[in-house]
Coordinates of C-alpha atoms and ligand atoms in Angstrom, one line a residue:
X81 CA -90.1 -4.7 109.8
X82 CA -90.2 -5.8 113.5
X83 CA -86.6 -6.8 114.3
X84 CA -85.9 -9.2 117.0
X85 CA -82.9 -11.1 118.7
X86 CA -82.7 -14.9 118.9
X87 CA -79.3 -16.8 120.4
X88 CA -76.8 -14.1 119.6
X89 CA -78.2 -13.2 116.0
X90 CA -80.3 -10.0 115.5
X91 CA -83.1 -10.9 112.9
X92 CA -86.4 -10.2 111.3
X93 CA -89.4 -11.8 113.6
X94 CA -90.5 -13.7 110.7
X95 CA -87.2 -15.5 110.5
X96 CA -86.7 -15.9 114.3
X97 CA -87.4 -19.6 114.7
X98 CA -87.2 -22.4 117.3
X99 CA -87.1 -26.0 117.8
X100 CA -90.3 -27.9 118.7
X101 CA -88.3 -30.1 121.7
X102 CA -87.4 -26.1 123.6
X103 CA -88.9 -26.6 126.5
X104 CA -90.3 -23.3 126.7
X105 CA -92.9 -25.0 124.1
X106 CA -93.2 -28.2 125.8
X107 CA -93.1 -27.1 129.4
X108 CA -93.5 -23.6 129.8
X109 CA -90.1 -23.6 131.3
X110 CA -88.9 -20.5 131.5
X111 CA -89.2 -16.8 132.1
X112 CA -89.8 -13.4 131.1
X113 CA -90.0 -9.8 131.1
X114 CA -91.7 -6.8 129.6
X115 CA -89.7 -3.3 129.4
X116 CA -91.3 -0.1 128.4
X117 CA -88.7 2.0 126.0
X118 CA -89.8 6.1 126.1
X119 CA -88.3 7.6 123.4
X120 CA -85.6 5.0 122.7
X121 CA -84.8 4.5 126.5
X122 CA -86.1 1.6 128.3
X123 CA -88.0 2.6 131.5
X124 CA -86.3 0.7 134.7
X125 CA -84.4 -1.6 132.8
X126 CA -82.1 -2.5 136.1
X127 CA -85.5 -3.2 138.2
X128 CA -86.4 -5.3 135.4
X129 CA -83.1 -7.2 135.0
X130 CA -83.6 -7.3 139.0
X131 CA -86.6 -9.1 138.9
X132 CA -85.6 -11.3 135.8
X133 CA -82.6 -12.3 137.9
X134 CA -85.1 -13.1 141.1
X135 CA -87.1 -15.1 138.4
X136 CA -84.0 -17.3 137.3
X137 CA -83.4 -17.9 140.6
X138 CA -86.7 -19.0 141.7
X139 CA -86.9 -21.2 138.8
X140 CA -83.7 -22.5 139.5
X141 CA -82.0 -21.5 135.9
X142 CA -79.1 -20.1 135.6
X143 CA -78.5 -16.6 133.9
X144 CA -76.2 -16.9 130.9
X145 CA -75.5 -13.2 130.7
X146 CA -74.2 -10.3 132.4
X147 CA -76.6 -7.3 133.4
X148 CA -74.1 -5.3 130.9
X149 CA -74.6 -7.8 128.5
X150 CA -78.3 -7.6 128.6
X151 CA -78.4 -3.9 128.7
X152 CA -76.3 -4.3 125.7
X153 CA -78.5 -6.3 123.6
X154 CA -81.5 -4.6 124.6
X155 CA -79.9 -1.2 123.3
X156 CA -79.1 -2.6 120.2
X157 CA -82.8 -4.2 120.0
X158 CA -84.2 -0.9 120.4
X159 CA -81.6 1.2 117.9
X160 CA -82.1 -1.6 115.0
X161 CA -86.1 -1.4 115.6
X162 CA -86.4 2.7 115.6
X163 CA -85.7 4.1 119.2
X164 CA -89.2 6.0 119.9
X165 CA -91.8 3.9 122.0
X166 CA -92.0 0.3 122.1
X167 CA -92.0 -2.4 124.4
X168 CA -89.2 -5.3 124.8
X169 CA -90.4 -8.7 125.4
X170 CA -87.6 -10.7 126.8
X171 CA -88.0 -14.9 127.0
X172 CA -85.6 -17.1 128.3
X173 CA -86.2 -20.8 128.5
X174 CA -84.3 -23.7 129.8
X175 CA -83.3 -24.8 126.1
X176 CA -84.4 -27.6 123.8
X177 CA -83.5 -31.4 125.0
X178 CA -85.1 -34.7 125.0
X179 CA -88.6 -34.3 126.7
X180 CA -87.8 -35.0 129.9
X181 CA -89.3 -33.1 133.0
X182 CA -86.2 -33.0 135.3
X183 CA -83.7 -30.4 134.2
X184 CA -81.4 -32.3 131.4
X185 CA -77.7 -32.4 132.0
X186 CA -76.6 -29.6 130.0
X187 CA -78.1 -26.9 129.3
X188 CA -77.7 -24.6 126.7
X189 CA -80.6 -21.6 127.2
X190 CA -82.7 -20.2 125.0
X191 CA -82.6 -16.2 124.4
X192 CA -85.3 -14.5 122.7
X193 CA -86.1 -10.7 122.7
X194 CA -88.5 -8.8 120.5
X195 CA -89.6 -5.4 119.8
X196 CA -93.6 -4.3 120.5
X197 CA -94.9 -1.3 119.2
X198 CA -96.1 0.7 122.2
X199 CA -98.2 3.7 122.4
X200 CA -98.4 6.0 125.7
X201 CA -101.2 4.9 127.1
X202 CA -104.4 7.9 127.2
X203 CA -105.7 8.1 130.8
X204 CA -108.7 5.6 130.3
X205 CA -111.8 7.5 131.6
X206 CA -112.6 4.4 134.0
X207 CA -113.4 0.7 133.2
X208 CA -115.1 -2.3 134.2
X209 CA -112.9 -5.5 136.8
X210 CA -114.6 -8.5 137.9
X211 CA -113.7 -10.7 140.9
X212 CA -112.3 -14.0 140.1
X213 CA -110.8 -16.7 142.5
X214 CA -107.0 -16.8 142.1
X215 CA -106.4 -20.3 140.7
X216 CA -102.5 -20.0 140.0
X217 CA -99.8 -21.9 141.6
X218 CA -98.2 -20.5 144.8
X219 CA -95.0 -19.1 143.0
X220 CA -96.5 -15.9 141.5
X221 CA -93.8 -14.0 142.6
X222 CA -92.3 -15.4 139.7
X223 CA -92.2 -14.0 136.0
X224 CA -92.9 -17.6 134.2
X225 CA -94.2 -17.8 130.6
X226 CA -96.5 -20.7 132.2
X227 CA -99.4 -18.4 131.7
X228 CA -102.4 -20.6 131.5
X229 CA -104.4 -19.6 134.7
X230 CA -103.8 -16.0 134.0
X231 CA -104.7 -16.4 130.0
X232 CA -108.0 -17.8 131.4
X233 CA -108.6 -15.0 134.2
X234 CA -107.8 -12.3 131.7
X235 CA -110.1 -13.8 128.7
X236 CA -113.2 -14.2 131.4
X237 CA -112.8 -10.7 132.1
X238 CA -112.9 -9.7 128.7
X239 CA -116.0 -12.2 127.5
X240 CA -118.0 -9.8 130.3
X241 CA -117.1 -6.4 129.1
X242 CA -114.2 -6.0 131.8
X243 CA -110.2 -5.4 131.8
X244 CA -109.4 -7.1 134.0
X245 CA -109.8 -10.1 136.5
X246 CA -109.2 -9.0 140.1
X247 CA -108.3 -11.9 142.2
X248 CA -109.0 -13.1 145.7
X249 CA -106.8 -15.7 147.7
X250 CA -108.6 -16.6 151.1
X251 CA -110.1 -13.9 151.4
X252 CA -107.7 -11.6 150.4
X253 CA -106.9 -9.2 147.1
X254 CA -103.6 -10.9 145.2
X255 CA -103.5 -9.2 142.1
X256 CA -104.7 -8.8 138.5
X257 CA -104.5 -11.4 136.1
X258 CA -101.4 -9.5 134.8
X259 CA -101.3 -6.4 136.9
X260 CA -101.2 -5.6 140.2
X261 CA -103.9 -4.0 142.5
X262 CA -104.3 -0.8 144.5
X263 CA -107.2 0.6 146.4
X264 CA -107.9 4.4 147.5
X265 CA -109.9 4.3 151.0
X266 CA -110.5 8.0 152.8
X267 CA -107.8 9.5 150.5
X268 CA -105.2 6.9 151.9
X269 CA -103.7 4.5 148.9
X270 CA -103.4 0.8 150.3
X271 CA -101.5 -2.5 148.0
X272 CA -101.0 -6.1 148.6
X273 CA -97.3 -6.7 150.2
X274 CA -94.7 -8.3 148.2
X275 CA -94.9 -12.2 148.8
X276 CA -95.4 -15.4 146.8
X277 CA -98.8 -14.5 145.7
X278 CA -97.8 -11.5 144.0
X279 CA -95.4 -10.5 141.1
X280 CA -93.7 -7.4 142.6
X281 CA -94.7 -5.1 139.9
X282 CA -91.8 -2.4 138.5
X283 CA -94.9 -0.3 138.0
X284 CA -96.1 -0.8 141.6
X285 CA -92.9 -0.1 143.0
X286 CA -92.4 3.1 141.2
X287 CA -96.0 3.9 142.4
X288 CA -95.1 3.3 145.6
X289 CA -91.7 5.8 145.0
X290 CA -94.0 8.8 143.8
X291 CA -96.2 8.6 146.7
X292 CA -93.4 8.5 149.1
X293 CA -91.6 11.4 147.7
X294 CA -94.9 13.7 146.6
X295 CA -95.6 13.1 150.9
X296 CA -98.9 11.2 150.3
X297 CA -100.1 9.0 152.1
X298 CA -99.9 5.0 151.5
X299 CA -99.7 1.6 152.8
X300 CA -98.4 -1.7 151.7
X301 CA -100.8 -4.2 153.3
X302 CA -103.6 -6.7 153.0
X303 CA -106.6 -5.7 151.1
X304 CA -109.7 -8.2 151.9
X305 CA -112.2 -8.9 149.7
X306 CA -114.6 -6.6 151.6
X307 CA -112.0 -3.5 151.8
X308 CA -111.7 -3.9 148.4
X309 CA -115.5 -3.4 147.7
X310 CA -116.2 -0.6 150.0
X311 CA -113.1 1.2 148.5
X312 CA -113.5 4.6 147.4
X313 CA -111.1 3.8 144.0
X314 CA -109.4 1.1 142.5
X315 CA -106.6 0.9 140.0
X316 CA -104.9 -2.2 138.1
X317 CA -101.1 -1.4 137.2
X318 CA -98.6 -2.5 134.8
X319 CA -95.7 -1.8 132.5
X320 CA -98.2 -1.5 129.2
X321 CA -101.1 0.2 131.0
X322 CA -99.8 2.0 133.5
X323 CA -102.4 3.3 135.8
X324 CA -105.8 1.8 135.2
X325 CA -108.8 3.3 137.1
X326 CA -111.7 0.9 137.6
X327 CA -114.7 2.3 137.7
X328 CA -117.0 -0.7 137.9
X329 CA -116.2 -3.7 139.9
X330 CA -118.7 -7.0 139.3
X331 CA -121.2 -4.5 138.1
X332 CA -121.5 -2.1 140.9
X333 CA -119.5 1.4 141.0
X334 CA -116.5 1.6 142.8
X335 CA -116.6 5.2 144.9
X336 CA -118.6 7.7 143.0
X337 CA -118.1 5.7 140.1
X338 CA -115.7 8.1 138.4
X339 CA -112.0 8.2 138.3
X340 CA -110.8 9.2 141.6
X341 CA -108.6 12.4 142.7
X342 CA -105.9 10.7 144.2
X343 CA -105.8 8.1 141.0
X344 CA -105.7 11.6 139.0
X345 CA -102.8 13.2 141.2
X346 CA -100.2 10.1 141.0
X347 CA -101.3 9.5 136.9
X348 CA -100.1 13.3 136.6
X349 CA -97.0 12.3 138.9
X350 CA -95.9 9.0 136.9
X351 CA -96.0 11.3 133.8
X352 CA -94.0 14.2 135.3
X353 CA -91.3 11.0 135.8
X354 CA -92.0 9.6 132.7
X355 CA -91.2 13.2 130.7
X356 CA -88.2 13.6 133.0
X357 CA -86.9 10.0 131.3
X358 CA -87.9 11.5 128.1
X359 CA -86.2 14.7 128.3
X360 CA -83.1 13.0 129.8
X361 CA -79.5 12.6 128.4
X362 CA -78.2 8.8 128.4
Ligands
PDD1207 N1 -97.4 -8.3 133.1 N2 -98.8 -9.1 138.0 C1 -98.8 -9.9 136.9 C2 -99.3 -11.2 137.0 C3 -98.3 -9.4 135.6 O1 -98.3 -10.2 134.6 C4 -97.8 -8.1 135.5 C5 -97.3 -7.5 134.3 C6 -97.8 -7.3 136.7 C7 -97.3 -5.9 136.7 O2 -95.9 -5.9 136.6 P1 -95.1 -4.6 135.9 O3 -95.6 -3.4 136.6 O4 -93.7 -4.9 136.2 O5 -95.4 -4.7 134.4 C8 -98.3 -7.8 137.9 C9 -96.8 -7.9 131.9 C10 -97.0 -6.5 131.5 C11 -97.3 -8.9 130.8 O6 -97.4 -10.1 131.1 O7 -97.5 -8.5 129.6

């Protein structure tokens, strides 16, 4: 039984219920995040309470609890739902009023959190991505549940045998329709820059933290469209999938067509970390 929190009460999913007028439902107003948990410890849960806080802010909601407090909760979430693997989803909306769209008077937020199962994800031997143009708002730096434009990017990559969208803004690589992009070219490892177009990925970060410290060579800037197909690999990245090599973009191989070396080198270094979480003592 999947076990999930809802306003202060810890409860089975089934149970966990909310009012039509939450304007999560109504407007997509709100925000979210998703934490890995490695064998009953979550996997950067401060980065992700970072972000969630830059989210709150950007949306201009208020958080109603305390980093402790979260860490709290989420501890409690993952105890009461097995420790092991899973994933935490974690929503929180601007509360049920009136429909209205400016913010009503009081608000009173709405806290949901539930338990995913979660298996380590195998080192895929390489997929398909297609292009797509990026048709989302100009706040994608931000972890809304307003998810529309990436639902739609994701499920046209998937009607065509792919992934994963890969999406161009001017010219220029943004991200993936829920992942973010990096490119190999003449064994140097190149990603978008943080900004308003992207959602500054925990996964990308810690990427970008494994590369630094394993002395390999990387840089954090533009990726046109044309970089991106003459590059020699590509990966999509995120909390659930990790590090996914695409093999195929739009039909045509990317590189060799294989999964690269240096996708292969910092997939064996994001384990070593991974097993080093495992392993430790909290
Ligand atoms: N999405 N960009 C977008 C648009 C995303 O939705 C995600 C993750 C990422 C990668 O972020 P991170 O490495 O912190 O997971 C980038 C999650 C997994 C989701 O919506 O399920």
């Amino acid at each position: 039984m999947t076990i999930a929190y809802l306003n202060g009460t810890f409860l089975p999913l089934e149970q966990a219920h909310i009012p039509v007028l939450d304007r999560g439902f109504i407007f997509g107003d709100g925000v979210y995040e998703v934490i890995p948990v490695y064998a009953g410890k979550s996997f950067r849960l401060q980065e992700h309470l970072q972000r969630l806080e830059r989210s709150l802010a950007g949306i201009e909601l208020s958080n109603p609890l305390t980093r402790e407090a979260w860490q709290q909760i989420i501890e409690t979430l993952i105890a009461k739902n097995g420790g092991g693997d899973q994933s935490i989803y974690l929503h929180l909306t601007r509360g049920v009023a009136p429909r209205n769209h400016n913010f009503p008077a009081e608000v009173k937020h709405t806290i949901f959190l539930m338990s995913q199962p979660f298996k380590d994800p195998e080192p895929l031997p390489g997929v398909k991505a297609i292009t797509l143009p990026d048709n989302r708002w100009l706040r994608c730096d931000i972890k809304s549940i307003s998810l529309l434009s990436n639902v739609l990017l994701r499920q046209h990559a998937v009607e065509v045998g792919a992934v994963e969208s890969i999406l161009i803004r001017d010219g220029y690589v943004t991200e993936g329709a829920a992942s973010n992009v990096f490119i190999v070219k003449q064994g140097v490892v190149i990603t978008p820059p943080e900004g308003a177009f992207i959602l500054t990925g925990v996964t990308r970060d810690l990427i970008l933290e494994v590369l630094q410290a394993a002395n390999l060579p990387y840089r954090v800037e533009n990726v046109s469209e044309s970089q991106l197909r003459q590059a020699d690999e590509i990966w999509v990245t995120s909390s659930t999938r990790e590090i996914v090599p695409i093999t195929t973009l739009d039909d045509r191989p990317v590189g060799d067509g294989t999964r690269g070396k240096i996708w292969q080198v910092t997939w064996d270094l994001f384990q070593a970390y991974k097993k080093k979480l495992r392993h430790l003592e909290v």
